[in-house]
CSV table of N, CA and C and ligand atoms in Angstrom, one decimal:
chain,number,residue,atom,x,y,z
A,1,MET,N,68.5,63.5,176.2
A,1,MET,CA,68.0,62.4,175.5
A,1,MET,C,68.5,62.4,174.3
A,2,SER,N,69.0,62.1,172.9
A,2,SER,CA,68.9,62.2,171.7
A,2,SER,C,68.7,61.2,170.9
A,3,THR,N,67.7,61.1,170.1
A,3,THR,CA,67.3,60.0,169.1
A,3,THR,C,68.5,59.6,169.2
A,4,LEU,N,69.6,59.8,168.5
A,4,LEU,CA,70.8,59.0,168.4
A,4,LEU,C,71.3,58.3,169.1
A,5,GLN,N,71.6,58.7,170.2
A,5,GLN,CA,71.6,57.7,171.2
A,5,GLN,C,70.8,56.8,171.8
A,6,ASP,N,69.5,57.0,171.7
A,6,ASP,CA,68.6,56.0,172.3
A,6,ASP,C,68.8,55.0,170.9
A,7,LYS,N,69.0,55.2,169.8
A,7,LYS,CA,68.6,54.3,168.9
A,7,LYS,C,70.4,53.5,168.9
A,8,GLN,N,72.0,53.7,169.6
A,8,GLN,CA,72.8,53.6,169.6
A,8,GLN,C,72.2,52.4,170.5
A,9,LEU,N,71.8,52.7,171.6
A,9,LEU,CA,71.9,52.4,173.1
A,9,LEU,C,70.5,50.5,172.8
A,10,ALA,N,69.6,51.1,171.8
A,10,ALA,CA,68.4,50.4,171.8
A,10,ALA,C,68.8,48.9,171.2
A,11,ASP,N,69.8,49.3,170.0
A,11,ASP,CA,70.5,48.4,168.8
A,11,ASP,C,71.8,47.9,169.4
A,12,MET,N,72.2,47.8,170.5
A,12,MET,CA,73.6,47.4,171.2
A,12,MET,C,73.3,45.9,171.0
A,13,PRO,N,74.5,45.2,170.3
A,13,PRO,CA,73.7,44.0,170.5
A,13,PRO,C,73.8,43.6,172.1
A,14,ILE,N,73.1,42.4,172.8
A,14,ILE,CA,73.3,42.5,174.1
A,14,ILE,C,74.4,41.6,175.4
A,15,LYS,N,75.2,41.0,173.8
A,15,LYS,CA,76.3,40.7,174.8
A,15,LYS,C,77.0,41.2,175.5
A,16,GLU,N,76.8,42.5,175.4
A,16,GLU,CA,77.5,43.7,176.1
A,16,GLU,C,77.3,43.8,177.3
A,17,VAL,N,76.0,43.5,177.7
A,17,VAL,CA,75.8,43.3,179.1
A,17,VAL,C,75.0,41.8,179.6
A,18,MET,N,76.1,41.4,179.1
A,18,MET,CA,75.4,40.1,179.4
A,18,MET,C,76.5,39.6,180.0
A,19,ILE,N,76.1,38.7,181.4
A,19,ILE,CA,77.0,37.9,182.5
A,19,ILE,C,77.4,36.7,181.8
A,20,PRO,N,78.8,36.4,181.7
A,20,PRO,CA,79.1,35.1,180.7
A,20,PRO,C,78.9,33.9,181.5
A,21,SER,N,78.4,32.8,180.9
A,21,SER,CA,77.9,31.5,181.5
A,21,SER,C,78.9,31.1,183.0
A,22,GLU,N,80.1,31.5,182.7
A,22,GLU,CA,81.0,30.8,183.6
A,22,GLU,C,81.3,31.7,185.2
A,23,LYS,N,80.4,32.7,185.2
A,23,LYS,CA,79.6,33.7,186.2
A,23,LYS,C,78.6,33.5,186.6
A,24,VAL,N,77.8,32.8,186.2
A,24,VAL,CA,76.6,32.1,186.4
A,24,VAL,C,76.4,31.1,187.1
A,25,ALA,N,75.8,31.1,188.4
A,25,ALA,CA,75.2,29.9,189.4
A,25,ALA,C,74.2,29.2,188.3
A,26,HIS,N,74.5,28.0,188.4
A,26,HIS,CA,73.1,27.0,187.3
A,26,HIS,C,73.2,25.9,188.7
A,27,VAL,N,72.3,25.1,188.1
A,27,VAL,CA,72.3,23.6,188.3
A,27,VAL,C,71.7,22.7,187.1
A,28,GLN,N,72.2,21.5,187.2
A,28,GLN,CA,71.7,20.7,186.2
A,28,GLN,C,70.2,19.8,186.5
A,29,MET,N,69.7,19.3,185.4
A,29,MET,CA,68.5,18.8,185.6
A,29,MET,C,68.1,17.6,186.1
A,30,ASN,N,69.3,16.9,186.4
A,30,ASN,CA,69.5,15.6,187.0
A,30,ASN,C,70.0,15.9,188.7
A,31,ASN,N,70.2,17.0,188.9
A,31,ASN,CA,70.5,17.7,190.0
A,31,ASN,C,69.4,16.9,191.0
A,32,PRO,N,69.5,16.2,192.6
A,32,PRO,CA,68.4,16.4,193.5
A,32,PRO,C,68.0,17.6,194.0
A,33,LEU,N,66.5,18.0,193.9
A,33,LEU,CA,66.4,19.3,194.6
A,33,LEU,C,67.1,19.9,195.5
A,34,GLU,N,67.5,19.0,196.3
A,34,GLU,CA,68.8,19.4,197.7
A,34,GLU,C,69.9,19.7,197.2
A,35,HIS,N,70.3,19.5,196.4
A,35,HIS,CA,71.3,20.7,195.8
A,35,HIS,C,70.7,21.6,195.4
A,36,ALA,N,70.0,21.6,194.3
A,36,ALA,CA,69.5,22.9,193.8
A,36,ALA,C,69.0,23.9,194.9
A,37,LEU,N,68.4,23.8,196.3
A,37,LEU,CA,67.8,24.2,196.9
A,37,LEU,C,69.8,25.0,197.4
A,38,LEU,N,70.6,23.9,197.9
A,38,LEU,CA,71.8,24.4,198.4
A,38,LEU,C,72.8,25.5,197.6
A,39,VAL,N,72.5,25.1,196.2
A,39,VAL,CA,72.9,26.3,195.2
A,39,VAL,C,72.6,27.7,195.2
A,40,LEU,N,70.9,27.8,195.6
A,40,LEU,CA,70.0,28.9,195.8
A,40,LEU,C,70.6,29.5,197.0
A,41,VAL,N,70.7,28.9,198.0
A,41,VAL,CA,70.6,30.0,199.0
A,41,VAL,C,71.8,30.0,199.6
A,42,LYS,N,73.0,29.2,198.7
A,42,LYS,CA,74.7,29.5,199.2
A,42,LYS,C,74.6,30.7,197.9
A,43,SER,N,74.3,30.7,196.7
A,43,SER,CA,74.6,32.1,196.0
A,43,SER,C,73.9,33.2,196.5
A,44,GLY,N,72.6,33.1,197.4
A,44,GLY,CA,71.8,34.0,197.3
A,44,GLY,C,70.8,34.7,196.6
A,45,TYR,N,71.1,34.1,195.1
A,45,TYR,CA,69.7,34.1,193.6
A,45,TYR,C,68.3,33.4,194.6
A,46,SER,N,67.4,34.1,194.1
A,46,SER,CA,66.1,33.4,194.3
A,46,SER,C,65.8,32.4,193.4
A,47,ALA,N,66.7,32.6,192.1
A,47,ALA,CA,66.2,31.8,190.8
A,47,ALA,C,67.5,31.7,189.9
A,48,VAL,N,68.1,30.3,189.4
A,48,VAL,CA,68.9,30.0,188.3
A,48,VAL,C,68.8,29.0,187.3
A,49,PRO,N,69.7,29.5,186.5
A,49,PRO,CA,69.5,28.8,185.0
A,49,PRO,C,69.4,27.0,185.6
A,50,VAL,N,68.9,26.2,184.5
A,50,VAL,CA,69.0,25.1,184.6
A,50,VAL,C,69.4,24.2,183.4
A,51,LEU,N,70.6,23.6,183.2
A,51,LEU,CA,71.7,22.9,182.3
A,51,LEU,C,71.3,21.6,181.8
A,52,ASP,N,71.5,21.2,180.7
A,52,ASP,CA,71.7,19.6,180.9
A,52,ASP,C,72.9,19.2,181.0
A,53,VAL,N,73.2,18.0,180.6
A,53,VAL,CA,74.8,17.3,180.8
A,53,VAL,C,75.8,17.8,179.6
A,54,ASP,N,75.2,18.5,178.9
A,54,ASP,CA,76.2,19.1,177.4
A,54,ASP,C,76.1,20.7,177.7
A,55,PHE,N,75.7,21.5,179.1
A,55,PHE,CA,75.7,22.6,179.1
A,55,PHE,C,74.4,23.6,178.1
A,56,LYS,N,73.3,23.2,177.9
A,56,LYS,CA,72.1,23.2,176.8
A,56,LYS,C,71.3,23.5,177.9
A,57,LEU,N,70.5,24.7,177.3
A,57,LEU,CA,69.6,25.3,178.5
A,57,LEU,C,68.4,24.7,178.4
A,58,LYS,N,67.9,24.3,179.7
A,58,LYS,CA,66.8,23.5,179.7
A,58,LYS,C,65.5,24.2,180.5
A,59,GLY,N,65.7,25.6,181.5
A,59,GLY,CA,64.8,25.9,182.0
A,59,GLY,C,65.7,26.8,183.5
A,60,THR,N,64.7,26.9,184.4
A,60,THR,CA,65.1,27.6,185.6
A,60,THR,C,64.4,27.0,186.5
A,61,ILE,N,65.0,27.4,187.6
A,61,ILE,CA,64.7,27.0,188.7
A,61,ILE,C,64.6,28.0,190.2
A,62,GLY,N,63.7,28.2,190.9
A,62,GLY,CA,63.7,28.8,191.9
A,62,GLY,C,63.2,28.5,193.4
A,63,LYS,N,63.7,29.2,194.3
A,63,LYS,CA,63.5,28.7,195.8
A,63,LYS,C,62.0,28.3,196.1
A,64,THR,N,61.2,29.1,195.5
A,64,THR,CA,59.3,29.1,195.9
A,64,THR,C,59.5,27.9,195.3
A,65,ILE,N,59.2,27.6,194.5
A,65,ILE,CA,58.6,26.1,193.7
A,65,ILE,C,59.1,24.8,194.8
A,66,ILE,N,60.1,24.9,195.1
A,66,ILE,CA,61.6,24.3,195.9
A,66,ILE,C,60.9,23.9,196.9
A,67,LEU,N,60.4,25.1,197.8
A,67,LEU,CA,59.5,25.1,199.1
A,67,LEU,C,58.5,25.0,198.9
A,68,ASN,N,57.5,24.9,197.8
A,68,ASN,CA,56.2,24.6,197.9
A,68,ASN,C,56.5,22.7,198.4
A,69,GLN,N,57.3,22.2,197.0
A,69,GLN,CA,57.4,20.8,196.7
A,69,GLN,C,57.4,20.2,198.6
A,70,ILE,N,57.8,21.0,199.3
A,70,ILE,CA,58.2,20.1,200.8
A,70,ILE,C,57.3,20.9,201.7
A,71,LEU,N,56.2,21.1,201.4
A,71,LEU,CA,55.7,22.1,202.2
A,71,LEU,C,54.6,21.3,203.3
A,72,GLY,N,55.1,20.7,204.3
A,72,GLY,CA,53.6,20.0,205.1
A,72,GLY,C,52.8,20.7,205.8
A,73,LEU,N,52.1,19.9,206.8
A,73,LEU,CA,51.3,20.6,207.4
A,73,LEU,C,51.4,21.6,208.3
A,74,GLU,N,52.8,21.3,209.1
A,74,GLU,CA,53.1,21.8,210.2
A,74,GLU,C,54.5,22.2,210.0
A,75,ARG,N,55.3,21.5,208.9
A,75,ARG,CA,56.8,22.0,208.5
A,75,ARG,C,57.2,21.7,207.5
A,76,PHE,N,58.2,22.1,207.0
A,76,PHE,CA,58.6,21.8,205.9
A,76,PHE,C,59.6,20.4,205.8
A,77,GLU,N,59.3,19.6,204.9
A,77,GLU,CA,59.6,18.1,205.4
A,77,GLU,C,61.2,18.3,204.0
A,78,PHE,N,61.8,18.6,204.6
A,78,PHE,CA,63.2,18.4,204.0
A,78,PHE,C,64.0,16.9,203.7
A,79,GLU,N,63.7,16.2,204.4
A,79,GLU,CA,63.9,14.8,203.9
A,79,GLU,C,63.7,14.4,202.6
A,80,LYS,N,62.8,15.1,201.9
A,80,LYS,CA,61.7,14.6,200.7
A,80,LYS,C,62.7,14.7,199.9
A,81,LEU,N,63.7,15.9,200.0
A,81,LEU,CA,64.6,16.6,199.0
A,81,LEU,C,65.4,15.5,198.3
A,82,SER,N,66.1,14.8,198.6
A,82,SER,CA,67.3,14.3,198.2
A,82,SER,C,66.4,12.9,197.0
A,83,ASP,N,65.4,12.5,197.4
A,83,ASP,CA,64.9,12.3,196.7
A,83,ASP,C,64.4,12.4,195.0
A,84,MET,N,64.0,14.0,195.6
A,84,MET,CA,63.2,14.5,194.1
A,84,MET,C,64.3,15.4,193.4
A,85,ARG,N,64.0,15.3,192.2
A,85,ARG,CA,65.1,15.8,190.9
A,85,ARG,C,65.1,16.8,190.9
A,86,VAL,N,65.6,17.9,190.2
A,86,VAL,CA,65.5,19.2,189.4
A,86,VAL,C,64.2,19.3,188.2
A,87,HIS,N,64.6,18.2,187.2
A,87,HIS,CA,63.6,18.1,185.6
A,87,HIS,C,61.9,18.3,185.9
A,88,PRO,N,61.6,17.5,186.7
A,88,PRO,CA,60.0,17.7,186.4
A,88,PRO,C,59.7,19.1,187.3
A,89,PHE,N,60.3,19.8,188.0
A,89,PHE,CA,59.9,20.9,189.2
A,89,PHE,C,60.4,22.4,188.1
A,90,MET,N,61.4,21.9,187.1
A,90,MET,CA,62.0,23.0,186.5
A,90,MET,C,60.7,23.9,185.8
A,91,ASN,N,61.3,25.8,185.7
A,91,ASN,CA,60.2,26.2,185.0
A,91,ASN,C,60.8,26.4,183.7
A,92,VAL,N,59.9,25.7,182.4
A,92,VAL,CA,60.6,25.6,181.0
A,92,VAL,C,59.9,26.7,180.3
A,93,ASP,N,59.3,27.5,180.7
A,93,ASP,CA,58.7,28.8,179.8
A,93,ASP,C,58.8,29.9,180.3
A,94,ILE,N,60.4,30.1,179.8
A,94,ILE,CA,60.9,30.9,179.7
A,94,ILE,C,61.4,31.6,178.5
A,95,PRO,N,62.1,33.0,178.4
A,95,PRO,CA,61.8,33.9,177.6
A,95,PRO,C,63.5,33.7,177.3
A,96,HIS,N,64.0,33.7,176.1
A,96,HIS,CA,65.9,33.3,176.0
A,96,HIS,C,66.0,34.2,174.8
A,97,LEU,N,67.3,34.9,174.7
A,97,LEU,CA,67.9,35.7,173.7
A,97,LEU,C,69.2,34.8,173.5
A,98,THR,N,69.7,35.5,171.9
A,98,THR,CA,70.8,35.0,171.1
A,98,THR,C,71.6,35.8,171.3
A,99,LYS,N,73.3,35.9,171.5
A,99,LYS,CA,74.4,36.9,171.7
A,99,LYS,C,73.9,38.3,171.0
A,100,GLU,N,73.2,37.9,169.7
A,100,GLU,CA,73.3,39.0,168.6
A,100,GLU,C,72.2,39.9,168.8
A,101,MET,N,70.9,39.5,169.5
A,101,MET,CA,70.1,40.3,169.8
A,101,MET,C,70.4,41.6,170.6
A,102,THR,N,69.0,42.1,170.5
A,102,THR,CA,69.7,43.3,171.1
A,102,THR,C,69.3,43.9,172.4
A,103,PHE,N,69.7,45.0,172.8
A,103,PHE,CA,69.4,45.7,174.0
A,103,PHE,C,68.1,45.3,174.1
A,104,MET,N,67.4,46.1,173.4
A,104,MET,CA,65.9,46.7,173.5
A,104,MET,C,65.3,45.0,173.4
A,105,ASP,N,65.7,44.4,172.7
A,105,ASP,CA,65.1,42.9,173.3
A,105,ASP,C,65.2,42.6,174.5
A,106,GLY,N,66.4,42.5,174.8
A,106,GLY,CA,66.7,42.3,176.5
A,106,GLY,C,65.7,42.9,177.5
A,107,LEU,N,65.5,43.9,177.1
A,107,LEU,CA,64.7,45.4,177.8
A,107,LEU,C,62.9,44.8,178.1
A,108,ASN,N,62.9,44.2,176.6
A,108,ASN,CA,61.7,44.2,176.5
A,108,ASN,C,61.1,42.3,177.6
A,109,ALA,N,62.4,41.5,177.2
A,109,ALA,CA,61.8,40.6,177.7
A,109,ALA,C,61.8,40.8,179.4
A,110,SER,N,63.0,41.7,179.8
A,110,SER,CA,62.9,41.5,181.4
A,110,SER,C,61.9,42.4,182.2
A,111,ILE,N,61.4,42.6,181.5
A,111,ILE,CA,59.9,43.8,181.8
A,111,ILE,C,58.8,42.7,182.8
A,112,ASN,N,58.8,41.3,182.5
A,112,ASN,CA,58.2,40.2,183.1
A,112,ASN,C,59.7,39.1,184.1
A,113,HIS,N,60.5,39.0,183.6
A,113,HIS,CA,61.4,38.4,184.4
A,113,HIS,C,62.8,39.2,184.8
A,114,PRO,N,63.4,38.6,186.4
A,114,PRO,CA,64.5,39.6,186.9
A,114,PRO,C,65.7,39.1,186.0
A,115,PHE,N,65.8,38.1,185.1
A,115,PHE,CA,67.0,37.4,184.3
A,115,PHE,C,65.9,37.0,183.4
A,116,VAL,N,67.1,37.1,181.7
A,116,VAL,CA,67.0,36.5,180.5
A,116,VAL,C,68.0,35.5,180.2
A,117,CYS,N,68.2,34.1,180.3
A,117,CYS,CA,68.9,33.6,179.9
A,117,CYS,C,69.5,34.0,178.4
A,118,VAL,N,70.4,33.9,178.0
A,118,VAL,CA,71.2,33.8,176.7
A,118,VAL,C,71.6,32.0,176.0
A,119,SER,N,71.4,31.8,174.9
A,119,SER,CA,71.7,30.9,174.8
A,119,SER,C,71.9,30.8,173.0
A,120,ASP,N,72.9,29.8,172.6
A,120,ASP,CA,73.0,30.5,171.0
A,120,ASP,C,72.2,29.1,169.9
A,121,ALA,N,72.4,29.1,168.8
A,121,ALA,CA,70.9,28.9,168.0
A,121,ALA,C,70.6,27.3,168.6
A,122,GLU,N,72.0,26.4,168.9
A,122,GLU,CA,71.8,24.8,169.2
A,122,GLU,C,71.7,24.8,170.4
A,123,GLY,N,71.0,25.7,171.6
A,123,GLY,CA,70.8,25.6,172.6
A,123,GLY,C,71.9,25.8,173.6
A,124,TYR,N,73.0,25.8,173.5
A,124,TYR,CA,74.0,25.8,174.2
A,124,TYR,C,74.2,27.2,175.0
A,125,PHE,N,74.4,27.4,176.3
A,125,PHE,CA,73.7,28.7,177.2
A,125,PHE,C,75.1,29.2,177.5
A,126,ASP,N,75.2,30.7,176.8
A,126,ASP,CA,76.2,31.5,177.1
A,126,ASP,C,76.0,32.4,178.4
A,127,GLY,N,74.9,32.8,179.3
A,127,GLY,CA,75.0,33.7,180.0
A,127,GLY,C,73.5,34.1,180.2
A,128,ILE,N,73.8,35.0,180.9
A,128,ILE,CA,72.1,35.9,181.9
A,128,ILE,C,71.9,37.3,181.4
A,129,VAL,N,71.3,37.7,181.3
A,129,VAL,CA,71.1,39.5,180.8
A,129,VAL,C,70.3,39.9,182.4
A,130,THR,N,70.6,40.4,183.2
A,130,THR,CA,70.0,40.8,184.3
A,130,THR,C,69.0,42.2,184.5
A,131,ARG,N,68.5,42.4,184.8
A,131,ARG,CA,67.8,44.0,185.2
A,131,ARG,C,68.4,44.8,185.5
A,132,ARG,N,69.3,44.2,186.6
A,132,ARG,CA,70.5,45.5,187.2
A,132,ARG,C,71.6,45.6,186.2
A,133,ALA,N,71.8,44.9,185.4
A,133,ALA,CA,72.9,45.0,184.6
A,133,ALA,C,72.6,46.0,183.3
A,134,MET,N,70.9,45.9,182.9
A,134,MET,CA,70.7,46.8,181.8
A,134,MET,C,70.2,48.1,182.5
A,135,LEU,N,69.7,48.1,183.8
A,135,LEU,CA,69.6,49.2,184.8
A,135,LEU,C,70.8,50.7,184.6
A,136,LYS,N,72.0,49.5,184.9
A,136,LYS,CA,72.9,50.0,184.8
A,136,LYS,C,73.9,50.8,183.9
A,137,ARG,N,73.7,50.0,182.5
A,137,ARG,CA,74.1,50.6,181.4
A,137,ARG,C,73.3,51.6,180.7
A,138,ILE,N,71.7,51.7,181.6
A,138,ILE,CA,71.1,53.0,180.8
A,138,ILE,C,71.4,54.2,181.7
A,139,LYS,N,71.4,54.0,183.1
A,139,LYS,CA,72.1,55.4,183.8
A,139,LYS,C,73.2,55.6,183.3
A,140,ARG,N,74.2,55.0,183.4
A,140,ARG,CA,75.7,55.1,182.6
A,140,ARG,C,75.5,56.1,181.2
A,141,ASP,N,75.1,55.5,180.3
A,141,ASP,CA,74.6,56.1,179.0
A,141,ASP,C,73.4,57.4,179.1
A,142,TYR,N,72.9,57.3,180.2
A,142,TYR,CA,71.9,58.5,180.0
A,142,TYR,C,72.3,60.1,181.4
A,143,TYR,N,72.7,59.2,182.3
A,143,TYR,CA,72.5,59.6,183.6
A,143,TYR,C,74.2,60.4,184.1
A,144,THR,N,75.2,59.8,184.0
A,144,THR,CA,76.4,59.8,184.2
A,144,THR,C,77.5,59.8,182.7
A,145,ASN,N,78.6,60.4,183.7
A,145,ASN,CA,79.8,60.4,182.1
A,145,ASN,C,80.5,59.2,182.8
A,146,LYS,N,80.5,58.3,183.6
A,146,LYS,CA,81.3,57.6,184.5
A,146,LYS,C,80.8,56.1,184.2
A,147,PRO,N,81.5,55.2,184.1
A,147,PRO,CA,81.2,53.8,184.1
A,147,PRO,C,80.5,53.4,185.2
B,1,4BW,O1,74.8,37.6,195.6
B,1,4BW,C1,74.6,39.1,195.1
B,1,4BW,N1,75.3,39.7,194.4
B,1,4BW,C2,74.8,40.8,194.2
B,1,4BW,N2,75.9,41.6,193.6
B,1,4BW,N3,73.4,41.5,193.9
B,1,4BW,C3,72.8,40.5,194.4
B,1,4BW,C4,73.0,38.9,195.2
B,1,4BW,N4,72.1,38.3,194.9
B,1,4BW,C5,71.1,39.4,195.0
B,1,4BW,N5,71.0,40.9,194.4
B,1,4BW,C6,70.5,41.8,193.7
B,1,4BW,C7,70.7,42.1,192.5
B,1,4BW,O2,70.5,43.4,192.0
B,1,4BW,O3,68.6,41.4,194.0
B,1,4BW,C8,68.5,41.4,192.9
B,1,4BW,C9,67.3,40.5,193.1
B,1,4BW,O4,68.2,38.5,193.0
B,1,4BW,P1,67.2,37.7,192.6
B,1,4BW,O5,67.3,37.7,191.5
B,1,4BW,O6,66.0,38.1,193.3
B,1,4BW,O7,68.2,37.0,193.0
B,1,4BW,C10,69.5,41.5,191.6
B,1,4BW,O8,69.1,41.5,190.6
B,1,4BW,P2,69.8,41.3,189.2
B,1,4BW,O9,71.2,41.3,189.8
B,1,4BW,O10,69.4,42.4,188.2
B,1,4BW,O11,69.3,39.9,189.0
B,1,4BW,C11,68.2,39.3,188.5
B,1,4BW,C12,68.1,37.8,188.6
B,1,4BW,O12,68.9,37.2,188.5
B,1,4BW,C13,68.4,37.6,190.2
B,1,4BW,C14,68.9,36.2,190.0
B,1,4BW,O13,67.6,35.2,190.1
B,1,4BW,C15,69.8,35.9,188.5
B,1,4BW,N6,71.3,36.3,189.0
B,1,4BW,C16,71.8,37.4,188.8
B,1,4BW,N7,73.2,37.1,188.9
B,1,4BW,C17,73.0,35.8,189.0
B,1,4BW,C18,71.8,35.1,188.7
B,1,4BW,N8,71.9,33.9,188.6
B,1,4BW,C19,72.6,33.2,188.8
B,1,4BW,N9,74.0,33.2,188.8
B,1,4BW,C20,74.3,34.8,188.5
B,1,4BW,N10,75.6,35.2,189.1
C-alpha cells in the first residue's frame, strides 16, 4: 500500500461510491408502519431511509423497532400497524454526509452504521453509502487489479 494511493482513496469524493437515490428503497414519514414493514420485508433490508414529501432526509426506520411496537404478550399484534405512522418511530439520530465529503468521512461514519445517508445542503436526499460499497472499493484499489 503506497502512501500516495492511501491518500487518493481517502480524499476521493464519497459520491463515487454512493448508491443514487433512485436505487434506494425508502419510506415516507407519513406512511403507515404497515407499509414500512412491507417495504423492509420485500426489499430484504433491515433498515431504510425515511424521507418527507419533498424528498428531504428525515431519518431511518428498521424492522426491529417496528416489530417491538407490536410485540404482545403471546403474539405480534399486526392489526395495530395500519393505525401507526412512521414518523414517531423513526431514528432521527443519524449521521449524514454530503456528496462532496470524502471516502474517509464515509468510512468513519460507517464504523457504527451499516449505511450512511447522503443529502445536500438543503437536506434533499441524494443516496446512501454502504459498508459493502466501501469494502469493495478498498478491495479493488488495494488487493486486485479488477473492477
Ligand atoms: O437485497 C439485497 N441485495 C444485495 N445485493 N445485498 C443485500 C441485500 N440485502 C442485504 N444484503 C447484504 C448486503 O451486503 O446484507 C448486508 C446487510 O444488509 P442490511 O443493511 O442489514 O439490510 C448488506 O450490506 P450493505 O450492502 O453494506 O448494506 C448496508 C445497509 O444499507 C443494509 C440496508 O439497511 C441498507 N441498504 C443497502 N442497500 C440499500 C439499502 N437500503 C435501501 N435501499 C438499498 N438499495
